[in-house]
């Protein structure tokens, strides 16, 4: 109750399309419950400006409204504002496909922004820099074996279960605090200190940031020491949020490393008695081209401390970069979810989950996969279980402890099949998009589309989140009652 909450959005949206299935327009209103007082409008605004997601929609009007209520204040939460609008768009597409006889996959593919249209400006003025949405959807559908699903559906029906499959595309906008600073120092004793204003909280910065330093300076991974969160040493920093850490931290680290190589080359030329133009730097060594004369990076750092070092080079071998980067990047991807529903209890089991996420450049694919897996779990948690429930008469929070507040657990989820796509972003020199939030963003739409697909033959057309067993059971009974009424009439 005393912590910030998130996601509380009511969306009323209309999608227009022509007889061939091409999208014409999107219109609607997003109403955000910001709680008892306003903390931020970021989720509402970021969601609104990406409401058409990865699809080519010629015209769109989306009104954003914030309302106050007697509930806990709303704040940004992983992929602030985007999962909700992706959910709305993906549900609209599924509804359009079912009502008008389109194939769900083909309808999406027809309307995806093609790679040839990049950079693409959406109806809200947001410029997507690059991407191949069609290729990612095609790969996800193939990886999930969409073509073989009907056999799995029939097998499940033989066990008394209703099986469904759902698809969702997504796009993110990675921005965050635009200023970042890095200071890299090569210590003569064989250590490289990297002082940076980002802060790790399980994202693996100590590994992935060090990998870049190793790539640029040719030292060993264990020789890199990352220093963050120390206000005595970190003069400037924007922290870790909105997919900014590697995207902005990598840019300033690269520039600082370039300064070290440039300064180191002048020192190496002094020690090797050669011209700077005759030197090449590779694998931590400055080498005179065409000879075996070389000097190592740490030897150069020691030479810089000598009293007879040239003026302007004497002191530390270091580099510093303080940059403001305001241009966003746009991670994107696609997810396919399969579920089985027990019609007697309404219980939903996620049995397969597949995703392909484009992060621009994956410095450490294992870490990116880990981020994606955690994000998927959070997205499925919102779709199926998590809910801050208040008593409508007393205002009492009814899910105030983990006894009442349901969260995703490992035993409730299958193993995930994930792949990384790498179409470089043009918004920064390293081609990075960001990979910390994408797993969450499509999970809502993919899961609910799968559940509705499972129950479509029973007459269920839509379900609101969280899709609890009670809601599923009620929807089945309501659809059955409506069907019986139609048959009697």
Tab-separated table of C-alpha atoms in Angstrom:
chain	number	residue	atom	x	y	z
A	1	UNK	CA	0.000	0.000	0.000
A	2	UNK	CA	2.872	2.405	0.760
A	3	UNK	CA	4.717	1.580	-2.455
A	4	UNK	CA	3.985	2.933	-5.907
A	5	UNK	CA	1.843	0.797	-8.192
A	6	UNK	CA	1.646	0.648	-11.988
A	7	UNK	CA	-0.167	-0.189	-15.217
A	8	UNK	CA	-3.701	0.933	-14.243
A	9	UNK	CA	-5.013	1.980	-17.666
A	10	UNK	CA	-8.471	1.895	-19.220
A	11	UNK	CA	-8.352	2.046	-23.003
A	12	UNK	CA	-11.242	2.542	-25.405
A	13	UNK	CA	-9.934	2.146	-28.939
A	14	UNK	CA	-11.221	1.657	-32.496
A	15	UNK	CA	-9.278	0.274	-35.467
A	16	UNK	CA	-10.478	0.921	-39.019
A	17	UNK	CA	-9.413	-1.272	-41.932
A	18	UNK	CA	-10.463	-1.684	-45.551
A	19	UNK	CA	-11.835	-4.766	-47.291
A	20	UNK	CA	-8.333	-6.022	-48.089
A	21	UNK	CA	-7.283	-5.797	-44.455
A	22	UNK	CA	-5.089	-2.704	-44.668
A	23	UNK	CA	-5.268	-0.515	-41.588
A	24	UNK	CA	-6.750	2.927	-42.174
A	25	UNK	CA	-6.974	4.638	-38.798
A	26	UNK	CA	-6.809	4.266	-35.026
A	27	UNK	CA	-8.908	6.329	-32.647
A	28	UNK	CA	-9.466	6.236	-28.927
A	29	UNK	CA	-8.764	7.339	-25.381
A	30	UNK	CA	-6.328	6.049	-22.778
A	31	UNK	CA	-7.331	6.884	-19.208
A	32	UNK	CA	-4.664	6.402	-16.558
A	33	UNK	CA	-5.483	6.110	-12.872
A	34	UNK	CA	-2.525	7.982	-11.378
A	35	UNK	CA	-3.666	7.406	-7.788
A	36	UNK	CA	-4.047	9.810	-4.897
A	37	UNK	CA	-1.403	12.208	-6.220
A	38	UNK	CA	0.626	12.523	-9.389
A	39	UNK	CA	4.105	10.990	-9.533
A	40	UNK	CA	4.639	10.857	-13.284
A	41	UNK	CA	2.856	10.962	-16.626
A	42	UNK	CA	5.621	8.984	-18.356
A	43	UNK	CA	3.653	5.706	-18.753
A	44	UNK	CA	0.632	7.530	-20.174
A	45	UNK	CA	2.676	9.618	-22.606
A	46	UNK	CA	5.073	6.878	-23.731
A	47	UNK	CA	2.185	4.548	-24.381
A	48	UNK	CA	0.191	7.103	-26.337
A	49	UNK	CA	3.058	8.007	-28.691
A	50	UNK	CA	3.543	4.339	-29.658
A	51	UNK	CA	-0.143	3.422	-29.900
A	52	UNK	CA	0.115	2.319	-33.551
A	53	UNK	CA	3.103	0.142	-32.561
A	54	UNK	CA	4.968	-1.507	-35.495
A	55	UNK	CA	2.102	-1.176	-37.955
A	56	UNK	CA	1.593	1.290	-40.772
A	57	UNK	CA	-1.524	3.238	-39.755
A	58	UNK	CA	-2.036	6.365	-41.889
A	59	UNK	CA	-4.075	8.318	-39.337
A	60	UNK	CA	-4.391	8.095	-35.571
A	61	UNK	CA	-5.874	10.144	-32.763
A	62	UNK	CA	-5.315	8.933	-29.208
A	63	UNK	CA	-6.326	11.091	-26.290
A	64	UNK	CA	-4.476	10.621	-23.012
A	65	UNK	CA	-6.251	11.395	-19.743
A	66	UNK	CA	-5.036	11.135	-16.154
A	67	UNK	CA	-7.485	10.802	-13.274
A	68	UNK	CA	-6.979	10.932	-9.518
A	69	UNK	CA	-8.408	8.307	-7.168
A	70	UNK	CA	-8.121	7.087	-3.591
A	71	UNK	CA	-5.493	4.485	-4.483
A	72	UNK	CA	-1.724	4.285	-4.278
A	73	UNK	CA	0.108	6.562	-6.744
A	74	UNK	CA	1.129	5.158	-10.097
A	75	UNK	CA	4.742	5.156	-11.280
A	76	UNK	CA	6.837	3.757	-14.103
A	77	UNK	CA	7.353	-0.011	-14.105
A	78	UNK	CA	9.294	-2.166	-16.536
A	79	UNK	CA	8.492	-0.937	-20.068
A	80	UNK	CA	6.471	1.959	-18.687
A	81	UNK	CA	3.200	2.391	-20.541
A	82	UNK	CA	4.039	0.250	-23.565
A	83	UNK	CA	2.715	-3.221	-22.622
A	84	UNK	CA	-0.790	-1.823	-22.211
A	85	UNK	CA	-0.954	-0.145	-25.623
A	86	UNK	CA	0.649	-3.139	-27.341
A	87	UNK	CA	-2.009	-5.301	-25.679
A	88	UNK	CA	-4.796	-3.076	-26.992
A	89	UNK	CA	-3.482	-3.026	-30.564
A	90	UNK	CA	-2.856	-6.767	-30.657
A	91	UNK	CA	-6.306	-7.526	-29.277
A	92	UNK	CA	-7.889	-5.215	-31.858
A	93	UNK	CA	-6.058	-7.033	-34.649
A	94	UNK	CA	-7.212	-10.434	-33.404
A	95	UNK	CA	-10.796	-9.186	-33.098
A	96	UNK	CA	-10.659	-7.752	-36.619
A	97	UNK	CA	-9.257	-11.001	-37.981
A	98	UNK	CA	-11.969	-13.124	-36.364
A	99	UNK	CA	-14.882	-10.839	-37.208
A	100	UNK	CA	-13.887	-10.268	-40.826
A	101	UNK	CA	-12.302	-13.578	-41.753
A	102	UNK	CA	-8.612	-12.671	-41.977
A	103	UNK	CA	-5.722	-14.912	-41.005
A	104	UNK	CA	-4.198	-13.486	-37.822
A	105	UNK	CA	-0.580	-13.853	-38.921
A	106	UNK	CA	-1.176	-12.651	-42.477
A	107	UNK	CA	-3.159	-9.600	-41.335
A	108	UNK	CA	-0.286	-8.483	-39.155
A	109	UNK	CA	2.306	-9.142	-41.830
A	110	UNK	CA	0.316	-7.124	-44.369
A	111	UNK	CA	0.372	-4.066	-42.113
A	112	UNK	CA	3.855	-4.180	-40.603
A	113	UNK	CA	6.058	-1.206	-41.462
A	114	UNK	CA	8.495	-2.617	-44.073
A	115	UNK	CA	12.248	-2.296	-43.664
A	116	UNK	CA	12.378	-0.277	-46.887
A	117	UNK	CA	10.229	2.440	-45.267
A	118	UNK	CA	12.819	3.170	-42.566
A	119	UNK	CA	13.258	5.704	-41.085
A	120	UNK	CA	9.502	5.733	-40.516
A	121	UNK	CA	7.506	8.483	-38.821
A	122	UNK	CA	4.419	7.215	-37.012
A	123	UNK	CA	1.223	9.313	-36.762
A	124	UNK	CA	2.402	10.832	-33.471
A	125	UNK	CA	5.638	12.157	-34.931
A	126	UNK	CA	7.913	9.480	-33.484
A	127	UNK	CA	10.662	8.493	-35.933
A	128	UNK	CA	11.578	4.791	-35.921
A	129	UNK	CA	15.211	4.751	-37.025
A	130	UNK	CA	15.562	1.216	-38.379
A	131	UNK	CA	14.293	-2.340	-38.122
A	132	UNK	CA	12.984	-5.361	-39.996
A	133	UNK	CA	9.656	-6.176	-38.367
A	134	UNK	CA	8.544	-8.593	-41.065
A	135	UNK	CA	11.666	-10.740	-40.717
A	136	UNK	CA	11.304	-10.919	-36.938
A	137	UNK	CA	7.632	-11.935	-37.112
A	138	UNK	CA	8.386	-14.551	-39.768
A	139	UNK	CA	11.200	-16.001	-37.663
A	140	UNK	CA	9.094	-16.083	-34.491
A	141	UNK	CA	6.193	-17.839	-36.213
A	142	UNK	CA	8.576	-20.432	-37.667
A	143	UNK	CA	10.419	-20.933	-34.375
A	144	UNK	CA	7.114	-21.447	-32.561
A	145	UNK	CA	5.964	-24.005	-35.173
A	146	UNK	CA	2.736	-22.109	-35.770
A	147	UNK	CA	2.057	-24.346	-38.780
A	148	UNK	CA	1.997	-27.438	-36.570
A	149	UNK	CA	-0.287	-25.972	-33.922
A	150	UNK	CA	-3.567	-27.548	-35.016
A	151	UNK	CA	-2.170	-31.013	-34.307
A	152	UNK	CA	-1.308	-29.875	-30.784
A	153	UNK	CA	-4.786	-28.399	-30.399
A	154	UNK	CA	-6.404	-31.716	-31.370
A	155	UNK	CA	-4.181	-33.650	-28.969
A	156	UNK	CA	-5.162	-31.333	-26.115
A	157	UNK	CA	-8.879	-31.716	-26.885
A	158	UNK	CA	-8.417	-35.448	-26.557
A	159	UNK	CA	-7.353	-34.763	-22.959
A	160	UNK	CA	-10.322	-32.501	-22.301
A	161	UNK	CA	-8.290	-29.273	-22.595
A	162	UNK	CA	-8.776	-26.308	-24.887
A	163	UNK	CA	-5.492	-25.201	-26.432
A	164	UNK	CA	-4.887	-21.800	-28.004
A	165	UNK	CA	-2.094	-19.856	-29.660
A	166	UNK	CA	-1.528	-16.110	-29.675
A	167	UNK	CA	0.812	-13.696	-31.407
A	168	UNK	CA	1.927	-10.180	-30.491
A	169	UNK	CA	4.391	-7.734	-32.013
A	170	UNK	CA	5.875	-4.857	-30.057
A	171	UNK	CA	8.123	-1.827	-30.160
A	172	UNK	CA	9.895	0.013	-27.354
A	173	UNK	CA	11.253	3.539	-27.111
A	174	UNK	CA	14.481	3.721	-25.104
A	175	UNK	CA	15.232	7.212	-23.822
A	176	UNK	CA	15.980	7.960	-20.173
A	177	UNK	CA	18.151	10.667	-18.634
A	178	UNK	CA	20.175	11.851	-21.642
A	179	UNK	CA	23.467	12.733	-19.931
A	180	UNK	CA	26.114	10.135	-19.080
A	181	UNK	CA	29.802	10.236	-18.196
A	182	UNK	CA	32.610	7.684	-18.168
A	183	UNK	CA	36.184	8.016	-16.923
A	184	UNK	CA	38.585	5.170	-17.756
A	185	UNK	CA	42.055	4.950	-16.225
A	186	UNK	CA	44.766	2.438	-17.152
A	187	UNK	CA	46.717	1.672	-13.975
A	188	UNK	CA	50.402	0.654	-14.383
A	189	UNK	CA	49.944	-2.294	-12.031
A	190	UNK	CA	47.711	-4.014	-14.590
A	191	UNK	CA	44.183	-2.790	-13.919
A	192	UNK	CA	41.692	-0.709	-15.875
A	193	UNK	CA	39.310	1.353	-13.740
A	194	UNK	CA	35.999	2.349	-15.328
A	195	UNK	CA	34.025	4.993	-13.434
A	196	UNK	CA	30.513	5.371	-14.830
A	197	UNK	CA	27.196	6.854	-13.760
A	198	UNK	CA	24.986	3.878	-14.553
A	199	UNK	CA	24.197	1.469	-11.731
A	200	UNK	CA	23.712	-2.280	-11.962
A	201	UNK	CA	20.914	-4.035	-10.110
A	202	UNK	CA	21.337	-7.506	-11.528
A	203	UNK	CA	21.665	-6.543	-15.204
A	204	UNK	CA	25.254	-7.783	-15.484
A	205	UNK	CA	27.028	-4.471	-16.132
A	206	UNK	CA	30.172	-5.814	-14.476
A	207	UNK	CA	30.430	-8.376	-17.269
A	208	UNK	CA	29.029	-6.655	-20.361
A	209	UNK	CA	30.696	-3.282	-19.774
A	210	UNK	CA	33.990	-5.051	-19.132
A	211	UNK	CA	33.601	-6.993	-22.391
A	212	UNK	CA	33.535	-3.734	-24.336
A	213	UNK	CA	36.623	-2.431	-22.555
A	214	UNK	CA	38.403	-5.691	-23.380
A	215	UNK	CA	37.379	-5.300	-27.031
A	216	UNK	CA	38.676	-1.734	-27.221
A	217	UNK	CA	41.815	-1.881	-25.055
A	218	UNK	CA	42.883	-5.514	-25.376
A	219	UNK	CA	43.211	-6.211	-21.663
A	220	UNK	CA	41.902	-9.291	-19.854
A	221	UNK	CA	38.349	-9.358	-18.503
A	222	UNK	CA	39.560	-9.814	-14.935
A	223	UNK	CA	41.695	-6.679	-15.252
A	224	UNK	CA	38.641	-4.418	-15.627
A	225	UNK	CA	37.139	-2.905	-12.480
A	226	UNK	CA	33.746	-1.212	-12.816
A	227	UNK	CA	33.126	1.592	-10.314
A	228	UNK	CA	29.556	2.873	-9.998
A	229	UNK	CA	27.281	4.109	-7.253
A	230	UNK	CA	30.169	5.795	-5.383
A	231	UNK	CA	29.263	9.479	-5.151
A	232	UNK	CA	32.820	10.352	-4.115
A	233	UNK	CA	34.005	9.180	-7.526
A	234	UNK	CA	30.984	9.346	-9.823
A	235	UNK	CA	30.544	13.015	-10.675
A	236	UNK	CA	27.720	12.612	-13.208
A	237	UNK	CA	25.317	9.820	-13.997
A	238	UNK	CA	21.790	9.060	-15.068
A	239	UNK	CA	21.416	5.672	-13.397
A	240	UNK	CA	19.745	2.652	-14.969
A	241	UNK	CA	16.286	2.945	-16.457
A	242	UNK	CA	14.502	3.071	-19.820
A	243	UNK	CA	17.065	0.868	-21.559
A	244	UNK	CA	19.760	3.548	-21.231
A	245	UNK	CA	22.662	1.860	-19.420
A	246	UNK	CA	24.509	0.094	-22.224
A	247	UNK	CA	23.151	2.416	-24.902
A	248	UNK	CA	24.486	5.602	-23.276
A	249	UNK	CA	27.189	4.059	-21.090
A	250	UNK	CA	28.649	2.258	-24.081
A	251	UNK	CA	28.858	5.476	-26.100
A	252	UNK	CA	30.782	7.420	-23.444
A	253	UNK	CA	33.024	4.450	-22.633
A	254	UNK	CA	33.905	4.106	-26.318
A	255	UNK	CA	34.922	7.748	-26.554
A	256	UNK	CA	36.971	7.511	-23.358
A	257	UNK	CA	38.721	4.396	-24.690
A	258	UNK	CA	39.501	6.187	-27.961
A	259	UNK	CA	41.194	8.955	-25.990
A	260	UNK	CA	43.326	6.384	-24.166
A	261	UNK	CA	44.457	4.786	-27.427
A	262	UNK	CA	45.254	8.191	-28.947
A	263	UNK	CA	47.238	9.358	-25.903
A	264	UNK	CA	48.834	5.929	-25.530
A	265	UNK	CA	50.015	6.014	-29.151
A	266	UNK	CA	51.902	9.249	-28.542
A	267	UNK	CA	53.518	7.789	-25.428
A	268	UNK	CA	54.376	4.572	-27.273
A	269	UNK	CA	55.938	6.568	-30.105
A	270	UNK	CA	58.164	8.287	-27.542
A	271	UNK	CA	59.244	4.994	-25.961
A	272	UNK	CA	59.706	3.175	-29.287
A	273	UNK	CA	61.325	6.151	-30.981
A	274	UNK	CA	58.936	6.046	-33.897
A	275	UNK	CA	56.311	8.225	-35.516
A	276	UNK	CA	52.740	7.929	-34.273
A	277	UNK	CA	51.633	7.277	-37.858
A	278	UNK	CA	53.852	4.184	-37.962
A	279	UNK	CA	52.092	2.563	-34.989
A	280	UNK	CA	49.160	0.185	-34.877
A	281	UNK	CA	47.216	-0.814	-31.763
A	282	UNK	CA	45.910	-4.355	-31.403
A	283	UNK	CA	45.341	-6.771	-28.511
A	284	UNK	CA	46.696	-4.369	-25.943
A	285	UNK	CA	49.945	-3.726	-27.843
A	286	UNK	CA	51.282	-0.677	-29.680
A	287	UNK	CA	53.431	-2.059	-32.477
A	288	UNK	CA	55.633	-0.441	-35.117
A	289	UNK	CA	54.304	-1.703	-38.427
A	290	UNK	CA	56.531	-4.232	-40.165
A	291	UNK	CA	58.744	-4.827	-37.111
A	292	UNK	CA	58.719	-6.796	-33.869
A	293	UNK	CA	59.086	-3.626	-31.792
A	294	UNK	CA	56.096	-3.267	-29.453
A	295	UNK	CA	55.063	-1.991	-26.044
A	296	UNK	CA	52.059	-3.051	-23.969
A	297	UNK	CA	49.235	-0.852	-22.739
A	298	UNK	CA	50.211	-1.141	-19.079
A	299	UNK	CA	53.859	-0.415	-19.904
A	300	UNK	CA	52.687	2.740	-21.616
A	301	UNK	CA	50.657	3.650	-18.508
A	302	UNK	CA	53.820	3.240	-16.417
A	303	UNK	CA	55.804	5.355	-18.885
A	304	UNK	CA	53.278	8.158	-18.475
A	305	UNK	CA	54.190	8.367	-14.772
A	306	UNK	CA	57.916	8.868	-15.497
A	307	UNK	CA	59.293	12.309	-14.678
A	308	UNK	CA	60.873	12.557	-18.135
A	309	UNK	CA	57.617	11.874	-19.981
A	310	UNK	CA	56.840	14.515	-22.628
A	311	UNK	CA	54.868	17.567	-21.584
A	312	UNK	CA	51.161	17.046	-22.042
A	313	UNK	CA	51.491	13.277	-21.672
A	314	UNK	CA	52.891	13.054	-18.147
A	315	UNK	CA	50.479	11.711	-15.517
A	316	UNK	CA	47.689	9.192	-15.824
A	317	UNK	CA	46.837	7.280	-18.975
A	318	UNK	CA	43.122	7.968	-18.977
A	319	UNK	CA	40.165	9.142	-21.004
A	320	UNK	CA	36.934	10.885	-20.122
A	321	UNK	CA	33.684	11.485	-21.959
A	322	UNK	CA	30.626	13.416	-20.805
A	323	UNK	CA	27.865	13.301	-23.394
A	324	UNK	CA	24.208	14.207	-23.761
A	325	UNK	CA	22.400	11.820	-26.102
A	326	UNK	CA	18.781	12.779	-26.736
A	327	UNK	CA	18.041	10.529	-29.718
A	328	UNK	CA	16.011	7.459	-28.682
A	329	UNK	CA	16.399	3.938	-29.971
A	330	UNK	CA	13.644	1.447	-30.694
A	331	UNK	CA	13.940	-2.182	-29.565
A	332	UNK	CA	11.264	-4.377	-31.119
A	333	UNK	CA	10.226	-7.986	-31.440
A	334	UNK	CA	7.528	-10.616	-31.596
A	335	UNK	CA	6.187	-13.278	-29.231
A	336	UNK	CA	4.033	-16.383	-29.610
A	337	UNK	CA	2.311	-17.939	-26.602
A	338	UNK	CA	0.460	-21.245	-26.294
A	339	UNK	CA	-1.902	-22.055	-23.448
A	340	UNK	CA	-4.161	-24.850	-22.309
A	341	UNK	CA	-7.424	-24.114	-20.512
A	342	UNK	CA	-9.338	-26.467	-18.235
A	343	UNK	CA	-13.002	-25.699	-19.044
A	344	UNK	CA	-14.210	-27.186	-15.762
A	345	UNK	CA	-12.153	-24.879	-13.524
A	346	UNK	CA	-11.065	-22.017	-15.791
A	347	UNK	CA	-7.422	-22.689	-14.953
A	348	UNK	CA	-4.925	-21.491	-17.579
A	349	UNK	CA	-1.540	-23.118	-18.132
A	350	UNK	CA	1.122	-21.511	-20.312
A	351	UNK	CA	2.659	-24.475	-22.137
A	352	UNK	CA	4.924	-22.835	-24.753
A	353	UNK	CA	6.388	-19.381	-25.195
A	354	UNK	CA	8.601	-18.191	-28.052
A	355	UNK	CA	10.064	-14.769	-28.717
A	356	UNK	CA	12.524	-13.021	-31.010
A	357	UNK	CA	13.814	-9.651	-29.841
A	358	UNK	CA	15.913	-7.163	-31.794
A	359	UNK	CA	18.319	-5.337	-29.471
A	360	UNK	CA	20.501	-3.823	-32.192
A	361	UNK	CA	23.676	-5.372	-30.898
A	362	UNK	CA	23.911	-7.967	-28.144
A	363	UNK	CA	27.166	-7.452	-26.226
A	364	UNK	CA	26.475	-10.525	-24.100
A	365	UNK	CA	23.696	-12.723	-25.554
A	366	UNK	CA	23.405	-14.804	-22.380
A	367	UNK	CA	22.688	-11.711	-20.298
A	368	UNK	CA	20.193	-10.464	-22.895
A	369	UNK	CA	18.406	-13.826	-22.786
A	370	UNK	CA	18.281	-13.611	-19.004
A	371	UNK	CA	16.757	-10.137	-19.190
A	372	UNK	CA	14.200	-11.408	-21.700
A	373	UNK	CA	13.241	-14.411	-19.583
A	374	UNK	CA	12.645	-12.229	-16.540
A	375	UNK	CA	10.625	-9.787	-18.606
A	376	UNK	CA	8.431	-12.549	-20.005
A	377	UNK	CA	7.671	-13.739	-16.487
A	378	UNK	CA	6.677	-10.219	-15.442
A	379	UNK	CA	4.463	-9.785	-18.488
A	380	UNK	CA	2.722	-13.114	-17.956
A	381	UNK	CA	2.315	-12.188	-14.305
A	382	UNK	CA	0.351	-9.113	-15.289
A	383	UNK	CA	-1.694	-10.997	-17.871
A	384	UNK	CA	-2.682	-13.898	-15.626
A	385	UNK	CA	-2.274	-13.166	-11.933
A	386	UNK	CA	-1.161	-9.786	-10.606
A	387	UNK	CA	-3.824	-7.345	-9.456
A	388	UNK	CA	-4.047	-4.646	-6.790
A	389	UNK	CA	-7.652	-5.156	-5.754
A	390	UNK	CA	-9.525	-2.598	-3.633
A	391	UNK	CA	-12.855	-2.987	-1.871
A	392	UNK	CA	-15.239	-0.761	-3.832
A	393	UNK	CA	-17.084	0.403	-0.714
A	394	UNK	CA	-14.386	0.745	1.951
A	395	UNK	CA	-11.341	1.447	-0.215
A	396	UNK	CA	-9.429	-1.257	1.638
A	397	UNK	CA	-6.616	-2.858	-0.377
A	398	UNK	CA	-7.524	-6.535	-0.510
A	399	UNK	CA	-4.234	-7.786	-1.965
A	400	UNK	CA	-1.834	-6.103	0.424
A	401	UNK	CA	0.399	-9.106	1.172
A	402	UNK	CA	1.908	-11.967	-0.794
A	403	UNK	CA	-0.772	-14.206	0.700
A	404	UNK	CA	-3.348	-12.423	-1.502
A	405	UNK	CA	-1.239	-10.921	-4.292
A	406	UNK	CA	-0.510	-13.605	-6.877
A	407	UNK	CA	2.847	-13.446	-8.658
A	408	UNK	CA	4.470	-15.585	-11.359
A	409	UNK	CA	6.536	-18.496	-10.072
A	410	UNK	CA	8.964	-20.788	-11.825
A	411	UNK	CA	6.665	-23.781	-11.406
A	412	UNK	CA	3.864	-21.930	-13.219
A	413	UNK	CA	5.883	-21.226	-16.353
A	414	UNK	CA	7.382	-23.366	-19.123
A	415	UNK	CA	10.884	-23.089	-20.514
A	416	UNK	CA	11.056	-20.188	-22.941
A	417	UNK	CA	12.436	-20.333	-26.475
A	418	UNK	CA	14.136	-17.018	-27.218
A	419	UNK	CA	16.295	-15.686	-30.018
A	420	UNK	CA	18.083	-12.397	-30.561
A	421	UNK	CA	17.887	-10.392	-33.762
A	422	UNK	CA	20.582	-7.793	-34.426
A	423	UNK	CA	19.658	-5.055	-36.877
A	424	UNK	CA	21.914	-2.183	-35.741
A	425	UNK	CA	20.241	0.981	-34.544
A	426	UNK	CA	21.314	4.120	-36.365
A	427	UNK	CA	20.728	6.308	-33.305
A	428	UNK	CA	24.128	5.660	-31.693
A	429	UNK	CA	27.628	4.671	-32.885
A	430	UNK	CA	27.489	1.195	-31.338
A	431	UNK	CA	24.164	0.253	-32.941
A	432	UNK	CA	22.584	-0.528	-29.555
A	433	UNK	CA	18.823	-0.529	-28.983
A	434	UNK	CA	18.487	-1.880	-25.447
A	435	UNK	CA	17.344	-5.261	-24.183
A	436	UNK	CA	16.034	-4.815	-20.658
A	437	UNK	CA	12.324	-4.292	-21.223
A	438	UNK	CA	11.252	-6.096	-24.385
A	439	UNK	CA	10.397	-9.433	-22.785
A	440	UNK	CA	7.557	-7.837	-20.842
A	441	UNK	CA	6.016	-5.773	-23.604
A	442	UNK	CA	4.408	-8.363	-25.939
A	443	UNK	CA	3.618	-10.948	-23.271
A	444	UNK	CA	0.233	-9.474	-22.346
A	445	UNK	CA	-1.144	-9.521	-25.869
A	446	UNK	CA	0.376	-12.880	-26.777
A	447	UNK	CA	-1.035	-14.575	-23.667
A	448	UNK	CA	-4.553	-13.140	-23.816
A	449	UNK	CA	-4.777	-13.735	-27.570
A	450	UNK	CA	-3.851	-17.365	-26.906
A	451	UNK	CA	-6.498	-17.764	-24.203
A	452	UNK	CA	-9.219	-16.229	-26.363
A	453	UNK	CA	-8.128	-18.452	-29.257
A	454	UNK	CA	-8.474	-21.495	-27.012
A	455	UNK	CA	-12.018	-20.514	-26.058
A	456	UNK	CA	-13.151	-19.119	-29.416
A	457	UNK	CA	-15.061	-22.272	-30.355
A	458	UNK	CA	-17.084	-21.800	-27.164
A	459	UNK	CA	-18.051	-18.269	-28.213
A	460	UNK	CA	-15.612	-16.283	-26.043
A	461	UNK	CA	-14.428	-13.179	-27.910
A	462	UNK	CA	-12.535	-11.157	-25.302
A	463	UNK	CA	-11.172	-11.319	-21.759
A	464	UNK	CA	-9.783	-8.575	-19.542
A	465	UNK	CA	-6.633	-8.917	-17.450
A	466	UNK	CA	-5.744	-10.507	-15.185
A	467	UNK	CA	-7.239	-13.580	-16.826
A	468	UNK	CA	-7.944	-15.429	-13.605
A	469	UNK	CA	-9.658	-18.844	-13.476
A	470	UNK	CA	-12.783	-17.104	-12.184
A	471	UNK	CA	-12.921	-14.791	-15.191
A	472	UNK	CA	-12.329	-17.660	-17.601
A	473	UNK	CA	-14.988	-19.812	-15.952
A	474	UNK	CA	-17.490	-16.927	-16.010
A	475	UNK	CA	-16.721	-16.205	-19.679
A	476	UNK	CA	-17.263	-19.843	-20.639
A	477	UNK	CA	-20.574	-19.964	-18.795
A	478	UNK	CA	-21.733	-16.643	-20.272
A	479	UNK	CA	-20.811	-17.736	-23.795
A	480	UNK	CA	-22.535	-21.090	-23.288
A	481	UNK	CA	-25.663	-19.348	-22.023
A	482	UNK	CA	-25.702	-16.977	-24.983
A	483	UNK	CA	-25.278	-19.897	-27.378
A	484	UNK	CA	-28.128	-21.782	-25.730
A	485	UNK	CA	-30.332	-18.702	-25.978
A	486	UNK	CA	-29.632	-18.346	-29.695
A	487	UNK	CA	-30.443	-22.012	-30.281
A	488	UNK	CA	-33.766	-21.716	-28.412
A	489	UNK	CA	-34.768	-18.657	-30.388
